[in-house]
Amino acid sequence: MVYLKQQRPEKVTVPAVRSSKERGEKLVCLTAYDYPTARIVDEAGTDIILVGDSLGNVVLGYDSTVPVTLEEMLHHTRAVRRGVQRALLVADMPYGTYHTGETEATRAALRLVKEGGAEAVKLEGGRNRVEIIRRLVNEEIPVMGHIGLTPQSLNKLGSYRLQAKTADAARALIEDAQMLEEAGAFAVVLEVVPREIARMVTETLHIPTIGIGAGASCDAQILVTHDLLGLSFSQTSPRFVRQYASLRDTMNEAITRYADDVRAGLFPSDAESYPLPADAAAELGVKKSGV
Ligand code: KIV
């Protein structure tokens, strides 16, 4: 795959994301948790790369995002930073880092920016996060909001399911979105909400909405890269995931072929190993093998 920089050379910034809505541009967003994935996702021309706390489920093998720590987010954000040149790099604030006060939240967000190299942070919640978002924005830390299904609330919700499906809940979601915008968020993720409600939020806000399971009217779309590539282990795939490749099968097949070759003595070949130079072979009286 060629680097798409020629077609989309300009670095994506927070102001560019904000103004993309006026230009009617559909932004492309994906997750990454490590250097090679970040490079590939960036080189393919993705506009926003999120080091999501989905890291917990997707890469670290946790059952949910709840156990993910700030140190884990920092470790992975630094790796992704090294692989990203063009996309805007956003890091998730993990559960527990913005729940005990604005100063602690600011400290955690500053670490993600200073040590992790993130250009913005994302945090989950609506009206209950307004003060924290104001404080972070005031400290020059751009914030992406996240409402609808908020996976860090799993213990409260009981399961991951469609949100804002009653008229009251939908009205509350729209109000939450407006409050996040007023607090200074530069974009809002809408996760697993009815497409009609996502459209209403998108039409109401001046900042871009980023949909995941929220229909096509959102200003941008995000997916977990491993879901798109067929590299995840979840039993059932949510209906909003479109799988564009089956890398788990591809990897399994490649590793099986490698194992077969090793067991049959077919790997490595002479071309995949190093011959002893002739003078050393002569001095040692070693018979040279291969070509
Ligand atoms: O953690 C994550 O990957 C996310 C996206 C799915 C929006 O929050």
CSV table of C-alpha atoms and ligand atoms in Angstrom, one decimal:
chain,number,residue,atom,x,y,z
A,1,MET,CA,0.0,0.0,0.0
A,2,VAL,CA,1.5,3.4,-1.0
A,3,TYR,CA,1.6,6.1,1.5
A,4,LEU,CA,-1.4,8.4,0.7
A,5,LYS,CA,0.5,11.5,1.8
A,6,GLN,CA,0.5,12.9,-1.7
A,7,GLN,CA,-3.3,13.0,-1.9
A,8,ARG,CA,-3.8,14.0,1.8
A,9,PRO,CA,-0.5,15.7,2.8
A,10,GLU,CA,-1.6,18.1,5.4
A,11,LYS,CA,-1.2,17.1,9.1
A,12,VAL,CA,-4.6,16.7,10.8
A,13,THR,CA,-5.0,19.1,13.7
A,14,VAL,CA,-7.8,19.8,16.2
A,15,PRO,CA,-8.9,23.0,14.4
A,16,ALA,CA,-8.9,21.1,11.1
A,17,VAL,CA,-11.2,18.5,12.7
A,18,ARG,CA,-13.5,21.2,14.0
A,19,SER,CA,-13.8,22.9,10.7
A,20,SER,CA,-14.2,19.7,8.7
A,21,LYS,CA,-17.9,19.9,9.6
A,22,GLU,CA,-18.3,23.2,7.7
A,23,ARG,CA,-16.6,21.8,4.7
A,24,GLY,CA,-18.8,18.7,4.8
A,25,GLU,CA,-15.8,16.4,5.0
A,26,LYS,CA,-16.4,12.8,6.3
A,27,LEU,CA,-13.5,12.0,8.6
A,28,VAL,CA,-12.1,8.5,8.9
A,29,CYS,CA,-11.2,7.4,12.4
A,30,LEU,CA,-9.7,4.1,13.6
A,31,THR,CA,-8.0,2.7,16.7
A,32,ALA,CA,-4.3,1.7,17.1
A,33,TYR,CA,-2.4,0.3,20.1
A,34,ASP,CA,1.1,-0.4,18.7
A,35,TYR,CA,3.7,1.0,16.3
A,36,PRO,CA,3.1,-1.3,13.2
A,37,THR,CA,-0.7,-0.9,13.3
A,38,ALA,CA,-0.3,2.8,13.8
A,39,ARG,CA,2.0,3.1,10.8
A,40,ILE,CA,-0.3,1.1,8.6
A,41,VAL,CA,-3.5,3.0,9.7
A,42,ASP,CA,-1.7,6.4,9.3
A,43,GLU,CA,-0.2,5.5,5.9
A,44,ALA,CA,-3.7,4.5,4.6
A,45,GLY,CA,-4.8,8.1,5.1
A,46,THR,CA,-6.9,7.8,8.3
A,47,ASP,CA,-7.7,11.2,9.8
A,48,ILE,CA,-7.9,10.5,13.5
A,49,ILE,CA,-6.1,7.6,15.3
A,50,LEU,CA,-7.5,6.8,18.7
A,51,VAL,CA,-5.5,4.9,21.3
A,52,GLY,CA,-8.8,3.6,22.7
A,53,ASP,CA,-9.1,1.9,26.1
A,54,SER,CA,-10.6,-0.9,24.0
A,55,LEU,CA,-6.9,-1.8,24.3
A,56,GLY,CA,-8.0,-3.7,27.3
A,57,ASN,CA,-10.3,-6.1,25.4
A,58,VAL,CA,-8.5,-6.1,22.1
A,59,VAL,CA,-4.9,-6.4,23.0
A,60,LEU,CA,-4.5,-7.0,26.7
A,61,GLY,CA,-7.1,-9.7,27.1
A,62,TYR,CA,-9.2,-8.1,29.8
A,63,ASP,CA,-13.0,-8.7,29.9
A,64,SER,CA,-13.7,-5.0,29.7
A,65,THR,CA,-12.1,-1.5,29.6
A,66,VAL,CA,-12.5,-1.0,33.3
A,67,PRO,CA,-9.1,-2.5,34.4
A,68,VAL,CA,-7.1,-0.5,31.9
A,69,THR,CA,-4.6,1.8,33.7
A,70,LEU,CA,-3.0,5.1,32.9
A,71,GLU,CA,0.4,3.4,32.7
A,72,GLU,CA,-0.9,0.9,30.1
A,73,MET,CA,-2.4,3.8,28.1
A,74,LEU,CA,0.9,5.7,28.2
A,75,HIS,CA,2.9,2.7,27.1
A,76,HIS,CA,0.7,2.1,24.1
A,77,THR,CA,0.2,5.8,23.3
A,78,ARG,CA,4.0,6.2,23.1
A,79,ALA,CA,4.3,3.3,20.7
A,80,VAL,CA,1.5,4.6,18.5
A,81,ARG,CA,3.0,8.1,18.6
A,82,ARG,CA,6.2,6.7,17.0
A,83,GLY,CA,4.1,5.4,14.1
A,84,VAL,CA,1.9,8.3,13.3
A,85,GLN,CA,2.8,11.3,11.1
A,86,ARG,CA,-0.3,12.7,9.6
A,87,ALA,CA,-3.4,11.7,11.6
A,88,LEU,CA,-4.6,13.5,14.8
A,89,LEU,CA,-3.5,11.3,17.7
A,90,VAL,CA,-6.1,11.0,20.5
A,91,ALA,CA,-5.7,9.0,23.7
A,92,ASP,CA,-8.5,7.6,25.9
A,93,MET,CA,-8.5,8.6,29.5
A,94,PRO,CA,-8.9,5.3,31.3
A,95,TYR,CA,-11.5,4.6,33.9
A,96,GLY,CA,-10.6,6.1,37.3
A,97,THR,CA,-8.4,8.9,36.0
A,98,TYR,CA,-11.0,11.6,35.7
A,99,HIS,CA,-13.5,10.5,38.4
A,100,THR,CA,-11.9,11.9,41.5
A,101,GLY,CA,-11.5,15.6,40.7
A,102,GLU,CA,-10.5,18.0,38.1
A,103,THR,CA,-6.9,18.3,39.3
A,104,GLU,CA,-6.3,14.6,39.1
A,105,ALA,CA,-8.0,14.5,35.7
A,106,THR,CA,-5.7,17.3,34.5
A,107,ARG,CA,-2.6,15.6,35.8
A,108,ALA,CA,-3.6,12.3,33.9
A,109,ALA,CA,-4.5,14.2,30.7
A,110,LEU,CA,-1.2,16.1,30.8
A,111,ARG,CA,0.7,12.9,31.1
A,112,LEU,CA,-1.0,11.5,28.0
A,113,VAL,CA,-0.1,14.6,26.1
A,114,LYS,CA,3.4,15.2,27.4
A,115,GLU,CA,4.7,11.6,27.9
A,116,GLY,CA,2.4,9.8,25.4
A,117,GLY,CA,2.5,12.4,22.6
A,118,ALA,CA,-1.3,12.5,22.3
A,119,GLU,CA,-2.7,15.7,20.7
A,120,ALA,CA,-6.1,15.3,22.5
A,121,VAL,CA,-7.8,13.1,25.0
A,122,LYS,CA,-11.1,11.4,25.0
A,123,LEU,CA,-13.3,10.8,28.0
A,124,GLU,CA,-16.7,9.2,28.5
A,125,GLY,CA,-19.8,10.9,29.9
A,126,GLY,CA,-22.2,13.7,29.3
A,127,ARG,CA,-23.4,16.5,31.7
A,128,ASN,CA,-21.4,14.9,34.6
A,129,ARG,CA,-18.2,15.7,32.8
A,130,VAL,CA,-18.8,19.3,31.9
A,131,GLU,CA,-16.6,20.8,34.7
A,132,ILE,CA,-13.7,18.4,33.9
A,133,ILE,CA,-13.8,19.2,30.2
A,134,ARG,CA,-13.9,23.0,30.9
A,135,ARG,CA,-10.8,22.6,33.1
A,136,LEU,CA,-8.9,20.5,30.6
A,137,VAL,CA,-9.7,22.8,27.7
A,138,ASN,CA,-8.7,25.7,29.9
A,139,GLU,CA,-5.3,24.0,30.3
A,140,GLU,CA,-4.9,23.7,26.5
A,141,ILE,CA,-5.8,20.0,26.3
A,142,PRO,CA,-8.3,19.4,23.5
A,143,VAL,CA,-11.0,17.0,24.6
A,144,MET,CA,-13.2,14.6,22.5
A,145,GLY,CA,-16.4,13.6,24.2
A,146,HIS,CA,-18.0,10.2,24.2
A,147,ILE,CA,-21.7,9.5,24.9
A,148,GLY,CA,-24.3,6.9,24.2
A,149,LEU,CA,-22.9,3.5,25.1
A,150,THR,CA,-19.9,4.2,27.3
A,151,PRO,CA,-18.1,1.0,27.9
A,152,GLN,CA,-16.5,2.2,31.1
A,153,SER,CA,-20.0,2.2,32.6
A,154,LEU,CA,-20.4,-1.6,32.1
A,155,ASN,CA,-20.9,-2.3,35.8
A,156,LYS,CA,-23.7,0.2,35.9
A,157,LEU,CA,-25.3,-0.8,32.6
A,158,GLY,CA,-24.9,-4.5,33.0
A,159,SER,CA,-24.3,-5.1,29.3
A,160,TYR,CA,-23.3,-3.4,26.1
A,161,ARG,CA,-26.6,-2.4,24.5
A,162,LEU,CA,-28.4,0.2,22.4
A,163,GLN,CA,-28.7,3.5,24.3
A,164,ALA,CA,-31.1,6.5,23.9
A,165,LYS,CA,-33.9,4.4,22.7
A,166,THR,CA,-36.8,6.1,24.6
A,167,ALA,CA,-37.9,9.6,23.9
A,168,ASP,CA,-36.7,10.8,27.3
A,169,ALA,CA,-33.3,9.1,27.0
A,170,ALA,CA,-32.9,10.5,23.5
A,171,ARG,CA,-33.7,14.1,24.7
A,172,ALA,CA,-31.2,13.7,27.5
A,173,LEU,CA,-28.5,12.5,25.0
A,174,ILE,CA,-29.1,15.5,22.8
A,175,GLU,CA,-28.8,17.8,25.8
A,176,ASP,CA,-25.6,16.0,26.9
A,177,ALA,CA,-24.1,16.5,23.4
A,178,GLN,CA,-24.9,20.2,23.5
A,179,MET,CA,-23.4,20.5,27.0
A,180,LEU,CA,-20.2,18.8,25.8
A,181,GLU,CA,-19.9,21.3,22.9
A,182,GLU,CA,-20.5,24.2,25.2
A,183,ALA,CA,-17.9,22.9,27.6
A,184,GLY,CA,-15.4,23.1,24.8
A,185,ALA,CA,-15.2,19.5,23.4
A,186,PHE,CA,-14.0,19.6,19.7
A,187,ALA,CA,-15.8,16.4,18.7
A,188,VAL,CA,-18.1,13.9,20.2
A,189,VAL,CA,-18.2,10.1,19.8
A,190,LEU,CA,-21.7,8.7,19.6
A,191,GLU,CA,-21.7,5.0,20.4
A,192,VAL,CA,-24.5,2.5,19.7
A,193,VAL,CA,-27.5,4.9,19.5
A,194,PRO,CA,-30.4,4.9,17.1
A,195,ARG,CA,-29.4,6.4,13.8
A,196,GLU,CA,-32.3,8.9,13.9
A,197,ILE,CA,-31.0,10.3,17.2
A,198,ALA,CA,-27.4,10.4,16.0
A,199,ARG,CA,-28.7,12.4,13.0
A,200,MET,CA,-30.5,14.8,15.4
A,201,VAL,CA,-27.3,15.3,17.4
A,202,THR,CA,-25.3,15.8,14.3
A,203,GLU,CA,-27.7,18.4,13.0
A,204,THR,CA,-27.7,20.2,16.4
A,205,LEU,CA,-24.0,20.4,17.0
A,206,HIS,CA,-21.5,22.7,15.4
A,207,ILE,CA,-18.7,20.2,16.2
A,208,PRO,CA,-18.3,16.9,14.4
A,209,THR,CA,-20.0,13.8,15.6
A,210,ILE,CA,-18.0,10.5,15.3
A,211,GLY,CA,-20.3,7.5,15.0
A,212,ILE,CA,-19.8,3.9,16.0
A,213,GLY,CA,-23.0,2.0,15.7
A,214,ALA,CA,-24.8,5.3,15.2
A,215,GLY,CA,-25.6,5.3,11.5
A,216,ALA,CA,-24.4,7.1,8.4
A,217,SER,CA,-25.4,10.7,9.3
A,218,CYS,CA,-22.5,11.3,11.7
A,219,ASP,CA,-19.8,13.6,10.5
A,220,ALA,CA,-17.2,10.9,10.9
A,221,GLN,CA,-17.0,7.1,11.5
A,222,ILE,CA,-14.8,5.1,13.9
A,223,LEU,CA,-14.3,1.4,14.2
A,224,VAL,CA,-11.9,-0.7,16.3
A,225,THR,CA,-9.2,-1.6,13.7
A,226,HIS,CA,-8.9,-5.2,14.9
A,227,ASP,CA,-12.7,-5.7,14.3
A,228,LEU,CA,-12.4,-4.3,10.8
A,229,LEU,CA,-9.4,-6.6,10.0
A,230,GLY,CA,-11.0,-9.7,11.5
A,231,LEU,CA,-8.4,-9.9,14.3
A,232,SER,CA,-10.6,-10.1,17.3
A,233,PHE,CA,-11.8,-13.0,19.5
A,234,SER,CA,-15.3,-11.8,20.5
A,235,GLN,CA,-17.9,-14.6,20.2
A,236,THR,CA,-20.4,-12.3,18.4
A,237,SER,CA,-19.6,-9.3,16.3
A,238,PRO,CA,-21.8,-6.2,16.9
A,239,ARG,CA,-24.0,-5.4,14.0
A,240,PHE,CA,-22.2,-2.1,13.3
A,241,VAL,CA,-18.9,-3.9,12.6
A,242,ARG,CA,-18.1,-4.5,8.9
A,243,GLN,CA,-15.2,-6.9,8.6
A,244,TYR,CA,-13.0,-6.0,5.6
A,245,ALA,CA,-10.4,-8.8,6.1
A,246,SER,CA,-9.9,-12.0,8.0
A,247,LEU,CA,-6.4,-11.5,9.4
A,248,ARG,CA,-6.9,-14.0,12.2
A,249,ASP,CA,-7.4,-16.8,9.5
A,250,THR,CA,-4.6,-15.4,7.4
A,251,MET,CA,-2.2,-15.4,10.4
A,252,ASN,CA,-3.4,-18.9,11.5
A,253,GLU,CA,-2.7,-20.3,8.1
A,254,ALA,CA,0.7,-18.7,7.8
A,255,ILE,CA,1.8,-19.9,11.2
A,256,THR,CA,0.5,-23.4,10.5
A,257,ARG,CA,2.5,-23.5,7.2
A,258,TYR,CA,5.6,-22.3,9.1
A,259,ALA,CA,5.1,-25.1,11.7
A,260,ASP,CA,4.7,-27.7,9.0
A,261,ASP,CA,7.9,-26.6,7.3
A,262,VAL,CA,9.9,-26.6,10.6
A,263,ARG,CA,8.6,-30.1,11.5
A,264,ALA,CA,9.4,-31.4,8.0
A,265,GLY,CA,12.9,-29.9,8.0
A,266,LEU,CA,12.0,-27.6,5.2
A,267,PHE,CA,12.7,-24.4,7.0
A,268,PRO,CA,15.2,-22.8,6.9
A,269,SER,CA,16.7,-23.5,3.4
A,270,ASP,CA,20.3,-22.8,2.6
A,271,ALA,CA,19.2,-19.4,1.1
A,272,GLU,CA,17.7,-18.6,4.5
A,273,SER,CA,21.0,-19.3,6.4
A,274,TYR,CA,24.6,-18.3,6.2
A,275,PRO,CA,27.5,-20.3,4.6
A,276,LEU,CA,30.9,-20.3,6.3
A,277,PRO,CA,33.4,-18.4,4.1
A,278,ALA,CA,35.7,-20.7,2.1
A,279,ASP,CA,39.0,-19.7,3.8
A,280,ALA,CA,37.6,-20.4,7.3
A,281,ALA,CA,36.0,-23.6,6.0
A,282,ALA,CA,39.4,-24.8,4.6
A,283,GLU,CA,41.3,-23.9,7.8
A,284,LEU,CA,38.7,-25.7,10.0
A,285,GLY,CA,38.5,-28.6,7.6
A,286,VAL,CA,34.8,-28.1,7.5
A,287,LYS,CA,32.9,-29.5,4.5
A,288,LYS,CA,30.8,-26.7,3.1
A,289,SER,CA,27.1,-27.5,2.7
A,290,GLY,CA,24.6,-26.0,0.3
A,291,VAL,CA,25.5,-23.5,-2.4
B,1,KIV,O1,-11.9,2.6,23.2
B,1,KIV,C1,-12.3,2.7,22.0
B,1,KIV,O2,-11.8,2.1,21.1
B,1,KIV,C2,-13.4,3.6,21.7
B,1,KIV,C3,-13.9,3.7,20.4
B,1,KIV,C4,-14.6,2.5,20.0
B,1,KIV,C5,-14.8,4.9,20.2
B,1,KIV,O3,-13.7,4.3,22.6
